[in-house]
Amino acid sequence: MAISRETRIERDSLGAIAVPKEAYWGVQTQRALENYPISGLRTDPALIDALAVIKQAASRVFGSLGMLSPEKSDAIDRAAQEVRDGAWDDQIVVDAFQAGAGTSLHMNVNEVIANRANLLMGEVLGSYAAIHPNDHVNKGQSTNDVIPSAMRLAALELTEVLDAALEELQSVLCGKAVQFDRVVKSGRTHLQDAVPIRLGQEFDAYASAVARARKNLWAAAEDLKVLGLGGSAVGTGLNTPSAYRRKVIAELRILTGHEDLSAADDYFEAMQSMAVFTALSGALRNLAIELGRIANDLRLMSSGPRTGLHELVLPSVQPGSSIMPGKINPSVPEMLNQVCFQVIGCDATIAAAAQAGQLELNVMMPVIAHNLLLAQRILANAVDVFTDRCVEGIEADVERCKAYSEASVGLATVLNPVIGYAAAAEVVKEAVAKGESIPALVKAKGLLAEDRVGRVFSTPALTEPYTL
């Protein structure tokens, strides 16, 4: 919506202020806009949806309790649904870095819903004659119970989005494990030659790492389903009827589709502690570490094409240099690495903010919410791109892999049971000095019968435990 320079005057406890005439926000949002022109970063849509669905659920509950008229309850319900549908995203304008606890964002949503509900009831923007943002949209609520509850719902939504992306990545990695199962390559430890491994085994390990990260992510996300709505300002539930806590959770189960939402056992802890968010953030950090490690491996194994390993051929997605013709870089894994670094930084911010809580409230919730949802959002997007534009199209340079596996000095390990570790080490030193392969040197020195050399150094057989 285009906002003209015409204004209307609204008032709060601090006095009068000019608000853009066509804006759906009101006086408290306007003050926040003027007070906090910090980053230009806006609220994640998942958090907007979560705030709106809480307003929707509350309006239904207070309507059923006779504390809102049917007309007011319905208007708030309809306006909140429009916010959930994204119709008024451009009206949620408060900066990500704002006053503590998220009061500015909370009031931004309250004011947008109130103004839209007033229009639905035939009133004008800024009148609040029928629906007031504090008295009606925020009835029985406080920033202090709404914001942490909305954060939980938003993070739960984005956990599902991220998990869907990870599930697809895991599936594609499993497919690559099958595709590359018979491709034998040199293993490497300390970036030095080691015993052979199958490329499929490496990719199967990547799939297992993603599967474990998904499991840990959902284990951390379970506590997101426990909400402290009804605690109001400090957890006591002041200004809320006793039936509200139970009824608002029941409405949220219907509105969100999350049938396992539950009320907190301790409303004070639900407001004071950010542990649920640090746990989830920790799982995201660990996921980022795993994904970054996998991206590093792909970059290393695709290095070259002439002077690197070049065991893998990654899809070409864009030219790699502004000066070197024909250069192709591992651009998508590089992107994933950068996203993983950002997620690790988000986790550090969340940890610092979570320990900064004092007494009945942690006022650092806005920066926790911003970093948590940012981490989830960019991880989900990055994993989608990584899967579709990189992993799906990976091919193996089979001959390169075979040559490395056959040339590796790690093959000497198979001599340990035959001639002993010390003698095998001498073979390695001589092979390196002469530039010969281990099998060729063993054959030349007569360390094994000639008919045994081929069997002992059969690289596919060296990638599994031997049978006694």
XYZ file of C-alpha atoms in Angstrom:
468
model
C 0.000 0.000 0.000
C 1.358 3.429 -0.943
C 1.423 5.838 2.001
C 0.788 9.482 1.191
C 2.153 12.465 3.086
C -1.276 13.278 4.495
C -1.581 12.503 8.189
C -4.116 11.977 10.939
C -3.572 12.765 14.610
C -3.615 9.998 17.196
C -3.002 10.189 20.921
C -1.555 8.001 23.627
C -0.406 8.579 27.197
C 2.571 10.595 25.930
C 0.466 12.945 23.846
C -0.489 13.508 20.206
C 1.461 12.360 17.156
C 0.908 12.456 13.403
C 0.328 9.102 11.682
C 0.128 8.643 7.877
C -3.531 9.007 6.943
C -3.850 5.678 5.080
C -1.699 3.669 7.495
C -3.266 0.740 9.302
C -0.806 1.176 12.148
C -1.350 3.690 14.918
C 0.336 5.939 17.438
C 2.546 3.397 19.215
C 3.836 1.974 15.947
C 4.533 5.491 14.706
C 6.579 6.248 17.816
C 8.561 3.046 17.266
C 9.235 4.012 13.648
C 10.631 7.338 14.785
C 12.528 5.906 17.749
C 14.142 2.901 16.055
C 15.327 3.563 12.485
C 18.029 0.950 13.053
C 18.414 -1.761 10.432
C 15.583 -1.746 7.927
C 15.079 -5.427 8.800
C 11.442 -6.436 9.101
C 9.574 -9.111 11.003
C 9.626 -12.647 9.620
C 6.214 -13.587 8.137
C 6.050 -16.617 10.427
C 6.096 -14.380 13.497
C 3.465 -12.065 12.024
C 1.262 -15.100 11.398
C 1.857 -16.370 14.936
C 0.928 -13.042 16.515
C -2.190 -12.799 14.383
C -3.338 -16.329 15.168
C -3.026 -15.606 18.899
C -5.219 -12.523 18.426
C -7.671 -14.616 16.454
C -7.818 -17.302 19.131
C -8.190 -14.744 21.929
C -11.029 -12.957 20.160
C -12.910 -16.225 19.818
C -12.374 -17.126 23.463
C -13.467 -13.753 24.794
C -16.453 -13.849 22.442
C -17.476 -17.244 23.796
C -17.089 -15.951 27.357
C -19.304 -12.945 26.634
C -16.443 -10.515 27.216
C -16.508 -9.319 23.596
C -19.689 -8.777 21.645
C -20.227 -11.169 18.732
C -19.727 -8.260 16.301
C -16.401 -7.211 17.813
C -15.155 -10.758 18.187
C -16.005 -11.510 14.564
C -14.387 -8.324 13.254
C -11.148 -9.006 15.136
C -11.219 -12.629 13.977
C -11.650 -11.591 10.329
C -9.014 -8.878 10.500
C -6.527 -11.237 12.141
C -7.161 -13.802 9.414
C -6.362 -11.178 6.784
C -3.081 -10.478 8.569
C -2.364 -14.209 8.608
C -3.063 -14.330 4.877
C -0.373 -11.697 4.334
C -2.778 -8.965 3.223
C -1.233 -6.377 5.536
C 2.420 -7.429 5.718
C 3.413 -3.990 4.451
C 1.785 -2.481 7.533
C 3.959 -4.432 9.990
C 6.759 -1.903 9.865
C 8.619 -1.910 13.188
C 12.361 -2.529 12.922
C 13.782 -5.840 14.122
C 15.892 -3.908 16.643
C 13.399 -2.155 18.870
C 12.398 -1.624 22.475
C 12.736 -4.571 24.825
C 10.269 -7.462 25.021
C 8.773 -6.725 21.593
C 6.118 -4.283 22.787
C 6.526 -2.192 19.635
C 5.970 -5.138 17.311
C 3.109 -6.397 19.454
C 1.355 -3.034 19.324
C 2.011 -2.770 15.592
C 0.015 -5.974 15.110
C -2.648 -4.898 17.612
C -3.085 -1.558 15.819
C -3.255 -3.053 12.329
C -5.866 -5.589 13.416
C -7.833 -2.911 15.288
C -7.857 -0.502 12.348
C -8.820 -3.202 9.882
C -11.549 -4.475 12.218
C -12.890 -0.936 12.579
C -13.109 -0.620 8.802
C -14.966 -3.933 8.654
C -17.442 -2.463 11.152
C -17.924 0.702 9.112
C -15.603 2.955 11.095
C -12.590 4.943 9.843
C -8.862 4.460 10.300
C -7.601 5.796 13.607
C -11.010 6.203 15.230
C -10.972 3.069 17.418
C -14.619 3.825 18.145
C -15.611 0.193 17.972
C -12.342 -1.732 18.315
C -9.444 -0.477 20.421
C -5.969 -2.078 19.992
C -5.398 -2.379 23.760
C -8.884 -2.857 25.159
C -10.201 -5.298 22.570
C -7.501 -6.811 20.320
C -5.170 -7.182 23.303
C -7.858 -8.098 25.788
C -6.584 -10.336 28.584
C -3.109 -10.356 27.077
C 0.302 -8.810 27.562
C 3.372 -8.488 25.405
C 5.044 -10.620 28.045
C 2.968 -13.739 27.399
C 2.069 -13.106 23.753
C 5.562 -12.547 22.317
C 7.232 -15.688 23.760
C 4.185 -17.733 22.743
C 4.246 -16.296 19.221
C 7.977 -17.012 19.016
C 7.275 -20.642 19.835
C 4.561 -20.945 17.192
C 6.684 -19.214 14.544
C 9.732 -21.352 15.288
C 7.556 -24.465 15.172
C 6.276 -23.471 11.728
C 9.779 -22.856 10.402
C 11.037 -26.102 11.932
C 8.563 -27.886 9.685
C 9.757 -25.886 6.660
C 13.401 -26.633 7.443
C 12.755 -30.299 8.112
C 11.040 -30.692 4.730
C 14.145 -29.261 3.045
C 16.418 -31.555 5.069
C 14.283 -34.596 4.304
C 14.728 -33.967 0.574
C 18.484 -33.459 0.995
C 18.739 -36.696 2.966
C 16.840 -38.553 0.254
C 19.059 -37.188 -2.529
C 22.221 -38.015 -0.569
C 20.948 -41.571 -0.115
C 20.379 -41.774 -3.854
C 23.920 -40.597 -4.516
C 25.212 -43.190 -2.045
C 23.615 -45.894 -4.186
C 24.806 -44.292 -7.436
C 28.415 -44.124 -6.214
C 28.462 -47.391 -4.290
C 31.017 -49.124 -6.532
C 33.265 -46.083 -7.006
C 36.441 -46.793 -5.012
C 38.580 -43.834 -4.043
C 41.424 -43.060 -1.694
C 40.390 -42.356 1.852
C 42.139 -39.441 3.509
C 42.817 -38.643 7.135
C 44.736 -35.527 8.143
C 44.453 -34.713 4.400
C 46.982 -37.524 3.811
C 46.575 -40.849 2.000
C 44.589 -43.427 3.937
C 43.040 -46.792 3.090
C 40.466 -46.937 0.271
C 36.828 -46.045 0.754
C 33.859 -46.125 -1.591
C 32.439 -42.787 -2.631
C 29.008 -44.210 -1.866
C 30.078 -44.833 1.726
C 31.035 -41.170 2.087
C 27.679 -40.005 0.747
C 25.811 -42.481 2.923
C 27.607 -40.957 5.926
C 26.458 -37.496 4.818
C 22.874 -38.765 4.667
C 23.209 -40.234 8.167
C 24.554 -36.932 9.498
C 21.537 -35.086 8.088
C 19.183 -37.707 9.552
C 20.724 -37.308 13.007
C 20.522 -33.518 12.765
C 16.819 -33.777 11.867
C 16.197 -36.006 14.888
C 17.973 -33.581 17.196
C 16.141 -30.635 15.675
C 12.751 -32.150 16.448
C 13.837 -33.175 19.936
C 14.656 -29.523 20.634
C 11.453 -28.322 18.967
C 9.141 -30.371 21.196
C 9.097 -27.705 23.918
C 7.900 -25.117 21.396
C 4.483 -26.712 21.729
C 4.172 -25.611 25.370
C 2.688 -22.094 25.608
C 2.461 -19.628 28.485
C -0.547 -17.727 27.124
C -2.654 -16.493 30.006
C 0.290 -15.505 32.169
C -0.330 -11.853 31.182
C 2.196 -9.389 32.623
C 4.326 -11.436 35.050
C 2.854 -14.941 34.949
C 0.088 -14.473 37.529
C -2.643 -14.135 34.885
C -3.872 -10.742 36.102
C -6.857 -9.492 34.015
C -7.482 -12.900 32.467
C -10.424 -15.141 33.398
C -9.541 -18.565 34.763
C -11.056 -20.327 31.726
C -8.928 -18.406 29.260
C -5.739 -20.471 29.573
C -7.446 -23.725 28.670
C -9.732 -22.283 26.012
C -7.107 -20.279 24.123
C -4.912 -23.368 23.724
C -7.930 -25.306 22.427
C -8.596 -22.582 19.841
C -4.960 -22.501 18.781
C -4.998 -26.241 18.212
C -7.846 -25.728 15.758
C -6.406 -22.633 14.070
C -2.831 -23.905 13.657
C -3.450 -27.599 13.117
C -0.994 -28.413 15.908
C -3.126 -30.737 17.993
C -0.377 -31.306 20.547
C -0.129 -27.706 21.758
C -0.391 -27.527 25.538
C -0.485 -25.021 28.361
C 2.624 -24.457 30.441
C 2.946 -26.182 33.796
C 4.671 -23.069 35.148
C 3.621 -19.752 33.607
C 6.378 -17.874 35.383
C 9.102 -20.085 33.906
C 7.535 -19.867 30.446
C 7.914 -16.092 30.606
C 11.289 -15.825 32.319
C 13.310 -18.553 30.605
C 14.490 -18.576 26.999
C 15.888 -22.103 27.335
C 13.550 -23.520 24.708
C 14.990 -21.089 22.170
C 18.621 -21.692 23.114
C 18.010 -25.437 22.774
C 16.545 -25.024 19.309
C 19.272 -22.581 18.340
C 21.874 -25.069 19.510
C 20.333 -27.736 17.287
C 20.425 -25.294 14.365
C 24.070 -24.504 15.119
C 24.936 -28.199 15.158
C 23.075 -28.675 11.894
C 25.015 -25.775 10.390
C 28.276 -27.364 11.510
C 27.355 -30.643 9.791
C 26.177 -28.952 6.594
C 29.278 -26.767 6.512
C 31.475 -29.832 6.878
C 29.698 -31.558 3.988
C 30.021 -28.439 1.831
C 33.744 -28.321 2.642
C 34.164 -31.929 1.492
C 32.385 -31.266 -1.787
C 34.539 -28.224 -2.443
C 37.691 -30.190 -1.727
C 36.756 -33.283 -3.735
C 35.718 -31.144 -6.713
C 38.906 -29.042 -6.652
C 40.775 -28.799 -9.935
C 40.034 -29.750 -12.635
C 43.748 -30.191 -13.458
C 45.590 -29.314 -10.263
C 43.172 -30.459 -7.558
C 41.525 -33.726 -6.515
C 38.653 -33.570 -9.037
C 37.041 -36.764 -7.786
C 33.660 -35.056 -8.034
C 32.197 -32.932 -10.788
C 29.680 -30.415 -9.423
C 27.002 -28.829 -11.633
C 28.141 -25.612 -13.315
C 25.774 -22.878 -12.152
C 27.649 -19.722 -13.139
C 31.003 -18.476 -14.474
C 33.578 -18.516 -11.696
C 35.770 -15.565 -12.533
C 35.585 -12.069 -13.966
C 39.096 -12.452 -15.415
C 39.838 -16.185 -15.914
C 37.828 -17.605 -18.863
C 36.179 -20.965 -18.356
C 36.749 -21.065 -14.608
C 33.947 -22.779 -12.696
C 33.734 -22.533 -8.910
C 31.832 -24.616 -6.328
C 29.491 -21.658 -5.903
C 26.559 -23.402 -4.225
C 28.634 -25.092 -1.484
C 30.339 -21.731 -0.942
C 26.917 -20.165 -0.407
C 25.988 -22.910 2.043
C 29.206 -22.342 3.997
C 28.375 -18.650 4.360
C 24.852 -19.404 5.559
C 26.265 -21.836 8.110
C 28.650 -19.178 9.423
C 25.701 -16.792 9.819
C 23.683 -19.404 11.706
C 26.563 -19.986 14.118
C 26.661 -16.214 14.685
C 22.916 -16.159 15.286
C 23.351 -18.833 17.940
C 25.980 -16.753 19.724
C 23.620 -13.758 19.766
C 20.742 -15.870 21.061
C 22.895 -17.305 23.855
C 24.005 -13.842 24.969
C 20.456 -12.495 24.857
C 18.963 -15.488 26.670
C 21.259 -15.105 29.672
C 20.405 -11.389 29.864
C 16.950 -12.045 31.315
C 16.165 -10.368 34.606
C 13.571 -11.271 37.207
C 10.129 -11.841 35.665
C 10.999 -11.155 32.031
C 13.685 -11.441 29.383
C 13.385 -8.181 27.469
C 15.815 -9.327 24.768
C 13.140 -11.384 23.001
C 13.142 -9.282 19.794
C 16.774 -10.051 19.019
C 16.273 -13.701 19.977
C 13.271 -13.952 17.672
C 15.037 -12.207 14.806
C 18.111 -14.417 14.951
C 16.272 -17.677 15.572
C 13.812 -17.234 12.714
C 16.532 -15.867 10.439
C 18.644 -18.961 11.097
C 15.750 -21.285 10.330
C 14.670 -19.362 7.241
C 18.090 -19.085 5.593
C 18.992 -22.678 6.418
C 15.788 -23.935 4.807
C 16.342 -21.809 1.701
C 20.035 -22.714 1.466
C 19.363 -26.444 1.847
C 16.738 -26.285 -0.913
C 19.225 -24.616 -3.270
C 22.077 -26.925 -2.221
C 19.951 -29.995 -2.937
C 18.470 -28.816 -6.238
C 21.401 -26.957 -7.763
C 24.315 -28.989 -6.461
C 23.776 -32.413 -4.903
C 21.228 -33.643 -7.455
C 23.670 -33.111 -10.298
C 26.928 -34.349 -8.743
C 28.871 -36.841 -10.854
C 31.986 -38.837 -10.029
C 35.208 -38.858 -12.043
C 35.478 -42.618 -11.749
C 38.886 -42.931 -13.381
C 40.371 -40.199 -11.187
C 39.006 -41.917 -8.086
C 40.379 -45.284 -9.245
C 43.828 -43.838 -9.968
C 44.072 -42.227 -6.545
C 42.909 -45.372 -4.740
C 45.485 -47.502 -6.549
C 48.298 -44.981 -5.990
C 47.591 -44.348 -2.304
C 50.342 -45.284 0.116
C 47.535 -46.119 2.518
C 47.356 -49.468 0.706
C 50.386 -50.547 2.743
C 48.019 -51.004 5.686
C 46.965 -54.350 4.219
C 50.541 -55.601 4.741
C 50.341 -55.262 8.535
C 49.066 -58.828 9.125
C 51.573 -60.187 6.580
C 54.929 -58.465 7.282
C 54.134 -56.271 10.314
C 53.678 -52.537 10.820
C 57.378 -51.592 10.891
C 58.236 -53.438 7.692
C 55.141 -52.023 5.991
C 56.252 -48.499 6.981
C 59.574 -49.107 5.257
C 57.698 -50.127 2.122
C 55.793 -46.844 2.234
C 59.000 -44.818 2.552
C 60.568 -46.619 -0.394
C 57.432 -46.293 -2.533
C 57.300 -42.551 -1.916
C 60.987 -42.120 -2.609
C 60.827 -44.094 -5.878
C 57.414 -42.826 -6.946
C 56.080 -46.377 -7.255
C 52.750 -47.814 -6.203
C 52.602 -50.041 -3.147
C 51.409 -53.128 -5.094
C 54.147 -52.685 -7.710
C 56.866 -52.399 -5.076
C 55.563 -55.371 -3.097
C 55.569 -57.418 -6.271
C 59.076 -56.259 -7.253
C 60.514 -57.022 -3.806
C 58.796 -60.396 -3.651
C 57.125 -59.609 -0.336
C 54.038 -61.526 -1.445
C 53.623 -64.352 -3.860
C 52.746 -62.911 -7.249
C 49.339 -64.608 -7.335
C 48.463 -63.045 -3.958
C 49.272 -59.436 -4.855
C 46.159 -58.929 -6.958
C 43.910 -60.489 -4.318
C 45.430 -58.646 -1.349
C 45.353 -55.239 -3.044
C 41.886 -55.592 -4.590
C 40.596 -52.148 -3.672
C 36.855 -53.006 -3.566
C 37.615 -55.738 -1.028
C 39.516 -53.238 1.110
C 36.389 -51.159 1.728
C 34.671 -53.772 3.923
C 35.706 -55.873 6.943
C 37.309 -59.124 5.774
C 35.771 -62.504 6.508
C 37.800 -64.879 8.667
